[in-house]
CSV table of C-alpha atoms and ligand atoms in Angstrom, one decimal:
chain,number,residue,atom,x,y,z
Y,1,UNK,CA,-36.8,-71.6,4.7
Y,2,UNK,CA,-40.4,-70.5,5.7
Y,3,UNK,CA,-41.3,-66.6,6.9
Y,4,UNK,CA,-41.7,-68.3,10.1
Y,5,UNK,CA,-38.7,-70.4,10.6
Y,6,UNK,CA,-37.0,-66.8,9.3
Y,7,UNK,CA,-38.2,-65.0,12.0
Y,8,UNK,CA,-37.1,-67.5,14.6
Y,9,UNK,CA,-33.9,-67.6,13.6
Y,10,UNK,CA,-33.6,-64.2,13.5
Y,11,UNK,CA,-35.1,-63.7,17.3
Y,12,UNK,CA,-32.4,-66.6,18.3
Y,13,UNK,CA,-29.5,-64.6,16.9
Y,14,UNK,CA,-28.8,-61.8,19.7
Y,15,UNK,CA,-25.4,-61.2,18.0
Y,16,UNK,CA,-27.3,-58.8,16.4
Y,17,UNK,CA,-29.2,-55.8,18.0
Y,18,UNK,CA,-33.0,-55.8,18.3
Y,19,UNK,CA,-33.4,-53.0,16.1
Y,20,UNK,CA,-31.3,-54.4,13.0
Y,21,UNK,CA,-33.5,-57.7,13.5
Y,22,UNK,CA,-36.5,-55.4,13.3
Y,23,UNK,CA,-35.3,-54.1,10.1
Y,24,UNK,CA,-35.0,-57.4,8.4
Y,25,UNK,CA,-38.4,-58.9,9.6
Y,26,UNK,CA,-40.1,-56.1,8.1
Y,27,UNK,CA,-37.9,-55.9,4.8
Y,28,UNK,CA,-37.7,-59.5,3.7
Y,29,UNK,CA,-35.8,-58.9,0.9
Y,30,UNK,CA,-33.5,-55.1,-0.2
Y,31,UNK,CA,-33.0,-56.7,-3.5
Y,32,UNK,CA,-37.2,-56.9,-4.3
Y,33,UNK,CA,-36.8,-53.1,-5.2
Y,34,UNK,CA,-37.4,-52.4,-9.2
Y,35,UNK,CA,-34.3,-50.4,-9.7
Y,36,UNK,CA,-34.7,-47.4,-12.2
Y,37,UNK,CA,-31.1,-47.4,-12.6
Y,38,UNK,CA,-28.2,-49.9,-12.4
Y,39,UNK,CA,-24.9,-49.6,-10.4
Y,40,UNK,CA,-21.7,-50.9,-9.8
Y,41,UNK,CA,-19.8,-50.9,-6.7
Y,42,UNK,CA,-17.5,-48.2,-8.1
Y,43,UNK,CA,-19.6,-45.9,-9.3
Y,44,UNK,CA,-21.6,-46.0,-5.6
Y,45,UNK,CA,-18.0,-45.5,-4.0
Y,46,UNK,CA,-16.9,-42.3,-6.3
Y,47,UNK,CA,-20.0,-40.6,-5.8
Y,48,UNK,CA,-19.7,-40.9,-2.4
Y,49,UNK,CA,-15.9,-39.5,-2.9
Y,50,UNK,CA,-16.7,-36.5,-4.4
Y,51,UNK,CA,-18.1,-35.4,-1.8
Y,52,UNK,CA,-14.9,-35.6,0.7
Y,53,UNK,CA,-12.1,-32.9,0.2
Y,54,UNK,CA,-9.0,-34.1,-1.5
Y,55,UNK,CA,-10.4,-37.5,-2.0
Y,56,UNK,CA,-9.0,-40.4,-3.6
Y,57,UNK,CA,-6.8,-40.1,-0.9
Y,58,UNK,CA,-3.1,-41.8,-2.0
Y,59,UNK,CA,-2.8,-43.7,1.4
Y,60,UNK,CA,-6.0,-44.7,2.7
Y,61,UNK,CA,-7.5,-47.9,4.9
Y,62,UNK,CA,-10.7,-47.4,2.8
Y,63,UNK,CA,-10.0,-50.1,0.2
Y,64,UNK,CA,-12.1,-53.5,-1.1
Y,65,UNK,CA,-11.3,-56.2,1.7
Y,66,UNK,CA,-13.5,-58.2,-1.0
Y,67,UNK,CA,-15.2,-58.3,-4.6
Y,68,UNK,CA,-15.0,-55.7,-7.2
Y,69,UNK,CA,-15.6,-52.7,-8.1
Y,70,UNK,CA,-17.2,-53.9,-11.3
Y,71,UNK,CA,-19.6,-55.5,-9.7
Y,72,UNK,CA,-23.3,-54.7,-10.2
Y,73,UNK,CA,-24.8,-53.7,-6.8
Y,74,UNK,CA,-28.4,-55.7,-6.1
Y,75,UNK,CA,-28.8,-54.5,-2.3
Y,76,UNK,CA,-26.6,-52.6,0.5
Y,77,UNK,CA,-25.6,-53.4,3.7
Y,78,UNK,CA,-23.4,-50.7,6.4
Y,79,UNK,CA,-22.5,-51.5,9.5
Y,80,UNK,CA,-19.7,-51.3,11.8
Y,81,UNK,CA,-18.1,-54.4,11.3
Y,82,UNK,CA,-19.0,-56.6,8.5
Y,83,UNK,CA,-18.8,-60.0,11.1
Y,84,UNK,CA,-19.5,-63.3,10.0
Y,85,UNK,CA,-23.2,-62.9,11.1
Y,86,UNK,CA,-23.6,-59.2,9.4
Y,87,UNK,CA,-22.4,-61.4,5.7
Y,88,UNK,CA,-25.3,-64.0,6.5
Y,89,UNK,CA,-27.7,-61.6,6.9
Y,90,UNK,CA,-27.0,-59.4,3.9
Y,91,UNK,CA,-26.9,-62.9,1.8
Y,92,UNK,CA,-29.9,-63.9,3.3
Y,93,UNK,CA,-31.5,-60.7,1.9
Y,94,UNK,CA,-30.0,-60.7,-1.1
Y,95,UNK,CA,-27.3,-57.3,-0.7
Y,96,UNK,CA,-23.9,-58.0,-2.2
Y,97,UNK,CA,-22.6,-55.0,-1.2
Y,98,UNK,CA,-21.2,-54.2,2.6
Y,99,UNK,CA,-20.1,-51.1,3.9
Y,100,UNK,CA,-18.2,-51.2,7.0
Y,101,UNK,CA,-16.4,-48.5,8.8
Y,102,UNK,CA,-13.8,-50.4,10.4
Y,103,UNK,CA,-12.1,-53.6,9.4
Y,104,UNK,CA,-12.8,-57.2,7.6
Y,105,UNK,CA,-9.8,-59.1,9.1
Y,106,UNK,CA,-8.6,-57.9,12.8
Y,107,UNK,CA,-6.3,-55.4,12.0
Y,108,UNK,CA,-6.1,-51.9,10.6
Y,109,UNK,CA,-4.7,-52.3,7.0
Y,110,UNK,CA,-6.6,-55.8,7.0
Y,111,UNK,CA,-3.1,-57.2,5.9
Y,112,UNK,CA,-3.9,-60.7,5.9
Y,113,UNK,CA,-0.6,-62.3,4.7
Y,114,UNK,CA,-0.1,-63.3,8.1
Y,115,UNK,CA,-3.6,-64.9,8.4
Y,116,UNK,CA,-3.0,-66.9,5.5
Y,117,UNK,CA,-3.2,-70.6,7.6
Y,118,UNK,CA,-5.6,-69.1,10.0
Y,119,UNK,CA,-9.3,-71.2,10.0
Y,120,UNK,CA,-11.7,-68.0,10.6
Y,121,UNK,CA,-9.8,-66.2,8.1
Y,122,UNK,CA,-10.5,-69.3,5.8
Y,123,UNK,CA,-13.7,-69.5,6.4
Y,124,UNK,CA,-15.0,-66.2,6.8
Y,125,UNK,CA,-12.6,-65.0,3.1
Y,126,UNK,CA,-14.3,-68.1,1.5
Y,127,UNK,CA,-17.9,-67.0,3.0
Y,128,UNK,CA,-17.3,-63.6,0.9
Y,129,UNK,CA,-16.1,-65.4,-2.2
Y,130,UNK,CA,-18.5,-68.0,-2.6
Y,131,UNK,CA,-21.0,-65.8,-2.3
Y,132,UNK,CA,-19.9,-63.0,-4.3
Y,133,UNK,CA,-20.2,-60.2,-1.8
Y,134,UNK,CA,-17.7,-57.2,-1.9
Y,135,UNK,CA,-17.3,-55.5,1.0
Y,136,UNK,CA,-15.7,-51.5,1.3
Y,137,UNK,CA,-13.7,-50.0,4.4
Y,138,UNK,CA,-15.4,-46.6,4.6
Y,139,UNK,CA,-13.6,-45.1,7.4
Y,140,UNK,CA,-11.0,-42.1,6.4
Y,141,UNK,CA,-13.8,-41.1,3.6
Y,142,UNK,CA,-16.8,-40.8,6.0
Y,143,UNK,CA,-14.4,-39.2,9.0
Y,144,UNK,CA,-13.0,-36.7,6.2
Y,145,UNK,CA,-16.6,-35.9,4.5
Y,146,UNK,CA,-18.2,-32.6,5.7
Y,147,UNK,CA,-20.0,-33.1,8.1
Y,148,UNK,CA,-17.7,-35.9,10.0
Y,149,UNK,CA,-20.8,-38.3,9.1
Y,150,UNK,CA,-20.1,-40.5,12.2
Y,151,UNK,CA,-20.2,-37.6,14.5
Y,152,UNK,CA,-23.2,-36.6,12.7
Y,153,UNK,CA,-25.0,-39.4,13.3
Y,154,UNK,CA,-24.1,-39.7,16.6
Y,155,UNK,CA,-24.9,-36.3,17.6
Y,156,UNK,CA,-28.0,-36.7,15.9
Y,157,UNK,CA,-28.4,-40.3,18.7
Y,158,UNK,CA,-27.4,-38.2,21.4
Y,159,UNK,CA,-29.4,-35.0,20.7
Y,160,UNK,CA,-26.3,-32.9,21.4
Y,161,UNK,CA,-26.7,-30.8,17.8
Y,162,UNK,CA,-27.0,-27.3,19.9
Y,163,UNK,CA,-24.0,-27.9,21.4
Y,164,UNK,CA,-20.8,-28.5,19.0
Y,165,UNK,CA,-19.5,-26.2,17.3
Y,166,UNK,CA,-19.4,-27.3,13.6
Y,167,UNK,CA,-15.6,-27.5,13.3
Y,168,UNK,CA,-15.0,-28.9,15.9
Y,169,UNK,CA,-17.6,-31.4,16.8
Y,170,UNK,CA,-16.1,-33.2,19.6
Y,171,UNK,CA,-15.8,-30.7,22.0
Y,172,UNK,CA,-18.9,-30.4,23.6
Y,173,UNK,CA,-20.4,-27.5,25.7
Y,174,UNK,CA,-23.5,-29.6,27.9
Y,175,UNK,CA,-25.7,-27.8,29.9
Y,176,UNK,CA,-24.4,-28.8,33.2
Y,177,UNK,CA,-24.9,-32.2,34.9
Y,178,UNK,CA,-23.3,-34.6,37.0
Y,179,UNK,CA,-21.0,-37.7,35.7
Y,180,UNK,CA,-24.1,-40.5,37.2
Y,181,UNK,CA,-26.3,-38.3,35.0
Y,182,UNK,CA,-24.4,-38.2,32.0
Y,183,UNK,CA,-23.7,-41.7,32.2
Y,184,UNK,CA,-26.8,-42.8,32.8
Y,185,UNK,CA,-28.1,-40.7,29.4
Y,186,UNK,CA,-25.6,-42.1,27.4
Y,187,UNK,CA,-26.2,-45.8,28.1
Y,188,UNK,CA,-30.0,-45.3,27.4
Y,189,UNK,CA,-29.6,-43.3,24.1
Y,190,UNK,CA,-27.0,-45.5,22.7
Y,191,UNK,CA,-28.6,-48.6,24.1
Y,192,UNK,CA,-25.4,-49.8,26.0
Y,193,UNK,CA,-26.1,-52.3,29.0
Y,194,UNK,CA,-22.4,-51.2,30.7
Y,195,UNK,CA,-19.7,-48.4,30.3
Y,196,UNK,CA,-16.5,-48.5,32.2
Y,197,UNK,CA,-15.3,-45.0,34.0
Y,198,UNK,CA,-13.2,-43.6,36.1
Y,199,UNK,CA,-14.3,-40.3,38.4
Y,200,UNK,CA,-16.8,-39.4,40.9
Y,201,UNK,CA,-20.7,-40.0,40.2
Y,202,UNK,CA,-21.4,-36.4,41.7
Y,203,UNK,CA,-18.8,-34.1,39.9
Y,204,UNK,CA,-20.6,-31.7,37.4
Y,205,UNK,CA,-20.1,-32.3,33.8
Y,206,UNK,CA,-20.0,-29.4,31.2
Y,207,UNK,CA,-17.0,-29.1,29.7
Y,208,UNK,CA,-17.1,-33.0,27.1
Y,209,UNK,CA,-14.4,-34.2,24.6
Y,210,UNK,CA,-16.0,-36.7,22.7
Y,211,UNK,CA,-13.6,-38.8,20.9
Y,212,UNK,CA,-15.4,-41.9,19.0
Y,213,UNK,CA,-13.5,-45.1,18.1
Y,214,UNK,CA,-10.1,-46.1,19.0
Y,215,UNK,CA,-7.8,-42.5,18.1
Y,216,UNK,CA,-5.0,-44.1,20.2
Y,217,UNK,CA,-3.6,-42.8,23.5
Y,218,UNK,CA,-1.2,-40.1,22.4
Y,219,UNK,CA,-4.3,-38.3,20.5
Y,220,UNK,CA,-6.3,-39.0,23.5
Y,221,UNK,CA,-4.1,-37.7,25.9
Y,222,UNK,CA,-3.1,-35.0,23.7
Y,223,UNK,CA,-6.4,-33.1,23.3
Y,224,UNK,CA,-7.3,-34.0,26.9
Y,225,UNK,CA,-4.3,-31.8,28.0
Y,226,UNK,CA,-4.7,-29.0,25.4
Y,227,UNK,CA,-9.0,-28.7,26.0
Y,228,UNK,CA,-9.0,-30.0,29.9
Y,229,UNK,CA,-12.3,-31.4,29.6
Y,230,UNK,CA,-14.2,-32.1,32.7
Y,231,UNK,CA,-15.2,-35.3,31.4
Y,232,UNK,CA,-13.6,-37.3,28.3
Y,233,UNK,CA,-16.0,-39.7,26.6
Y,234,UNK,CA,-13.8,-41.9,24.4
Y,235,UNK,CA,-15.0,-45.3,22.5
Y,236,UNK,CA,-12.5,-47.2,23.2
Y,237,UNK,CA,-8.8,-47.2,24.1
Y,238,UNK,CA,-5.8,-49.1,25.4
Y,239,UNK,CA,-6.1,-49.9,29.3
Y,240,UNK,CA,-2.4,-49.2,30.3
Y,241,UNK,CA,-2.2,-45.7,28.1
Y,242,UNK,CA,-5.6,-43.3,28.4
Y,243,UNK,CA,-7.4,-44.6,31.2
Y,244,UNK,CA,-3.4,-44.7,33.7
Y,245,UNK,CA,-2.8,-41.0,32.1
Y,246,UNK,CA,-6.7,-39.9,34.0
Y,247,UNK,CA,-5.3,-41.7,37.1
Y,248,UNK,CA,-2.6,-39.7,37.2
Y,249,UNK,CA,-4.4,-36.2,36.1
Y,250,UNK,CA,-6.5,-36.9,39.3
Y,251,UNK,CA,-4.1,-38.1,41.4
Y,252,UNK,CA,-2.1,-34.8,40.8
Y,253,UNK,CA,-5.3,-32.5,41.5
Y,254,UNK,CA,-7.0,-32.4,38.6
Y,255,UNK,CA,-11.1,-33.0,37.9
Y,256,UNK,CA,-11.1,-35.0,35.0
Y,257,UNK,CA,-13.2,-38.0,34.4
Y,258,UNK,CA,-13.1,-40.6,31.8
Y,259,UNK,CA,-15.8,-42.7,30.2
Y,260,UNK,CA,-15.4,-45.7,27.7
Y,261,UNK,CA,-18.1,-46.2,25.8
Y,262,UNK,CA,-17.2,-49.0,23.7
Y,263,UNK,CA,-15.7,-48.9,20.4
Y,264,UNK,CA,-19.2,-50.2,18.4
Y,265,UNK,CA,-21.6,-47.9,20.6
Y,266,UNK,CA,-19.4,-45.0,20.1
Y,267,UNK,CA,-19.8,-44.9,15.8
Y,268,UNK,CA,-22.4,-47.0,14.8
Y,269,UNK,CA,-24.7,-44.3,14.0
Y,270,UNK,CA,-21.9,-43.2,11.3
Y,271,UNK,CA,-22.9,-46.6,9.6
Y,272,UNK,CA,-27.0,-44.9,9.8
Y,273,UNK,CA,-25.6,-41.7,8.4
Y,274,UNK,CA,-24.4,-43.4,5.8
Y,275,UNK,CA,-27.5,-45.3,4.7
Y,276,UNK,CA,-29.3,-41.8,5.1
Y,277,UNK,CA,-27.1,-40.8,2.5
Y,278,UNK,CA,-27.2,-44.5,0.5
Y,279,UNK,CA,-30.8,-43.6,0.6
Y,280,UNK,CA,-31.1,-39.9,-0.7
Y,281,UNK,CA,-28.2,-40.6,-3.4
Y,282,UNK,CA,-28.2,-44.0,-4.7
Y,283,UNK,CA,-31.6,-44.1,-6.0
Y,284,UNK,CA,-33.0,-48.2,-7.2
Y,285,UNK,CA,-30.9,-49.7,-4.6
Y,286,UNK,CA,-32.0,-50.6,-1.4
Y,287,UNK,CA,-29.7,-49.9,1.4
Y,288,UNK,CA,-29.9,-50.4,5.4
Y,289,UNK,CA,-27.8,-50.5,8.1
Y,290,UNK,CA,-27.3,-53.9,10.4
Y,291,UNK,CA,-25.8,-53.5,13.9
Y,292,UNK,CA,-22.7,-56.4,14.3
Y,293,UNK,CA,-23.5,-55.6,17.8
Y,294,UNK,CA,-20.7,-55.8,20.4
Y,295,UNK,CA,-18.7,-58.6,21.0
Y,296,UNK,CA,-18.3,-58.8,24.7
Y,297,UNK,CA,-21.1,-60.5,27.1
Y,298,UNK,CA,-21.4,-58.6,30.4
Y,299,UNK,CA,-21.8,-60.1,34.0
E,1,ZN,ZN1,-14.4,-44.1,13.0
């Protein structure tokens, strides 16, 4: 395929967010780099362990959904989830190595005895295999590393550094300002077209629990009722447990407010953090982060 017929094909494809198609029409190929030293998959994935308390963890989600750990690393892709499109790309430029946070195959121990008939199982297992791409769940590790490197990185995106405490990074002190404001911020620094919320555009914000991904309603709920935040900021959650349990906080008096974010907006910039650190301590291989995107359209 021509530079040019490259390019078009990558403009077409808005699966993927402007920025990651930036990265690749400026990077042709992350496997051109003359490596000064070799690496295997396993060797990238204990270094990175040794940095994490306690770690190999005996009961993790953090396992190969593909490949090896023998295998010798020519280029790295991270990203959120490693979709269909997000494997093209990285064979397209040559990385055999994925890092997602969250998982391969729709489900949180990517069990996928019960996929087994399933066509876009099929396909998309088969897509890995034939190509020989191995893709790692890095997901407990990052969360457990020091700093939390997706609330790193997305405290880094939202420029709210100055004000988490270190040890507890999702309860946020802002400086004071309403829930359209706050809103408003958010969608531009994370580059969301939408969020969903519940509450009152003019009540003032200070007091934020920021809980990224999907921590289920019974964490949700819990730290909302032990830190009363005036405004919860979750990524994602299930309709008829978190977002019923703020209906009923306000219906009985209280001034909470509740906004999704989206599960991909809300952690993606743990998948930069980790090419920061890709970058700093795997030296020879070239490693960058791809946005899957989000899968919903809006109207
Ligand atoms: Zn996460």
């Amino acid at each position: 395929m021509t530079n040019r017929l490259q390019r078009r094909k990558f403009i077409k494809d808005t699966s993927l967010l402007a920025a990651g198609a930036g990265i690749f029409l400026s990077a042709p190929n992350i496997a051109g780099a003359a490596p000064n030293k070799t690496w295997t998959v396993g060797e990238i994935i204990d270094l990175f362990l040794k940095e994490v308390n306690g770690a190999p963890f005996a009961t993790t989600v953090d396992t190969l959904k593909s490949g090896s750990r023998d295998m010798q690393v020519k280029g790295i892709v991270t990203t959120m989830f490693a979709t269909i499109p997000v494997i093209r790309r990285a064979i397209e430029l040559g990385a055999n190595f994925i890092i997602a946070h969250e998982p391969t195959f729709y489900n949180h121990l990517d069990n996928t005895d019960w996929l087994k008939k399933d066509e876009v199982y099929q396909y998309k297992s088969k897509l890995l295999t034939d190509n020989n791409i191995t893709v790692w769940r890095n997901h407990d590790y990052i969360h457990s590393h020091h700093p939390d490197g997706v609330y790193a990185g997305l405290l880094q995106q939202l420029g709210w550094n100055n004000y988490v405490a270190a040890n507890a990074p999702w309860n946020v002190a802002l400086p004071q300002t309403k829930l359209s404001a706050l809103i408003s911020d958010l969608k531009q620094k994370l580059n969301i077209p939408m969020v969903r919320y519940i509450g009152d555009d003019d009540q003032p914000c200070k007091k934020v629990l920021l809980m990224v991904g999907a921590a289920g309603g019974q964490r949700q709920i819990g730290l909302i009722g032990e830190s009363h935040p005036d405004v919860a900021i979750v990524g994602e959650l299930q309709e008829w447990e978190t977002a019923e349990y703020i209906r009923d906080a306000r219906a009985s008096g209280k001034k909470i407010s509740l906004i999704v974010l989206g599960h991909t907006a809300s952690e993606d910039a743990g998948s930069e953090y980790m090419v920061g650190w890709l970058n700093k301590n795997v030296t020879g291989v070239k490693a960058m982060h791809l946005h899957s995107g989000q899968p919903f359209q809006f109207k």
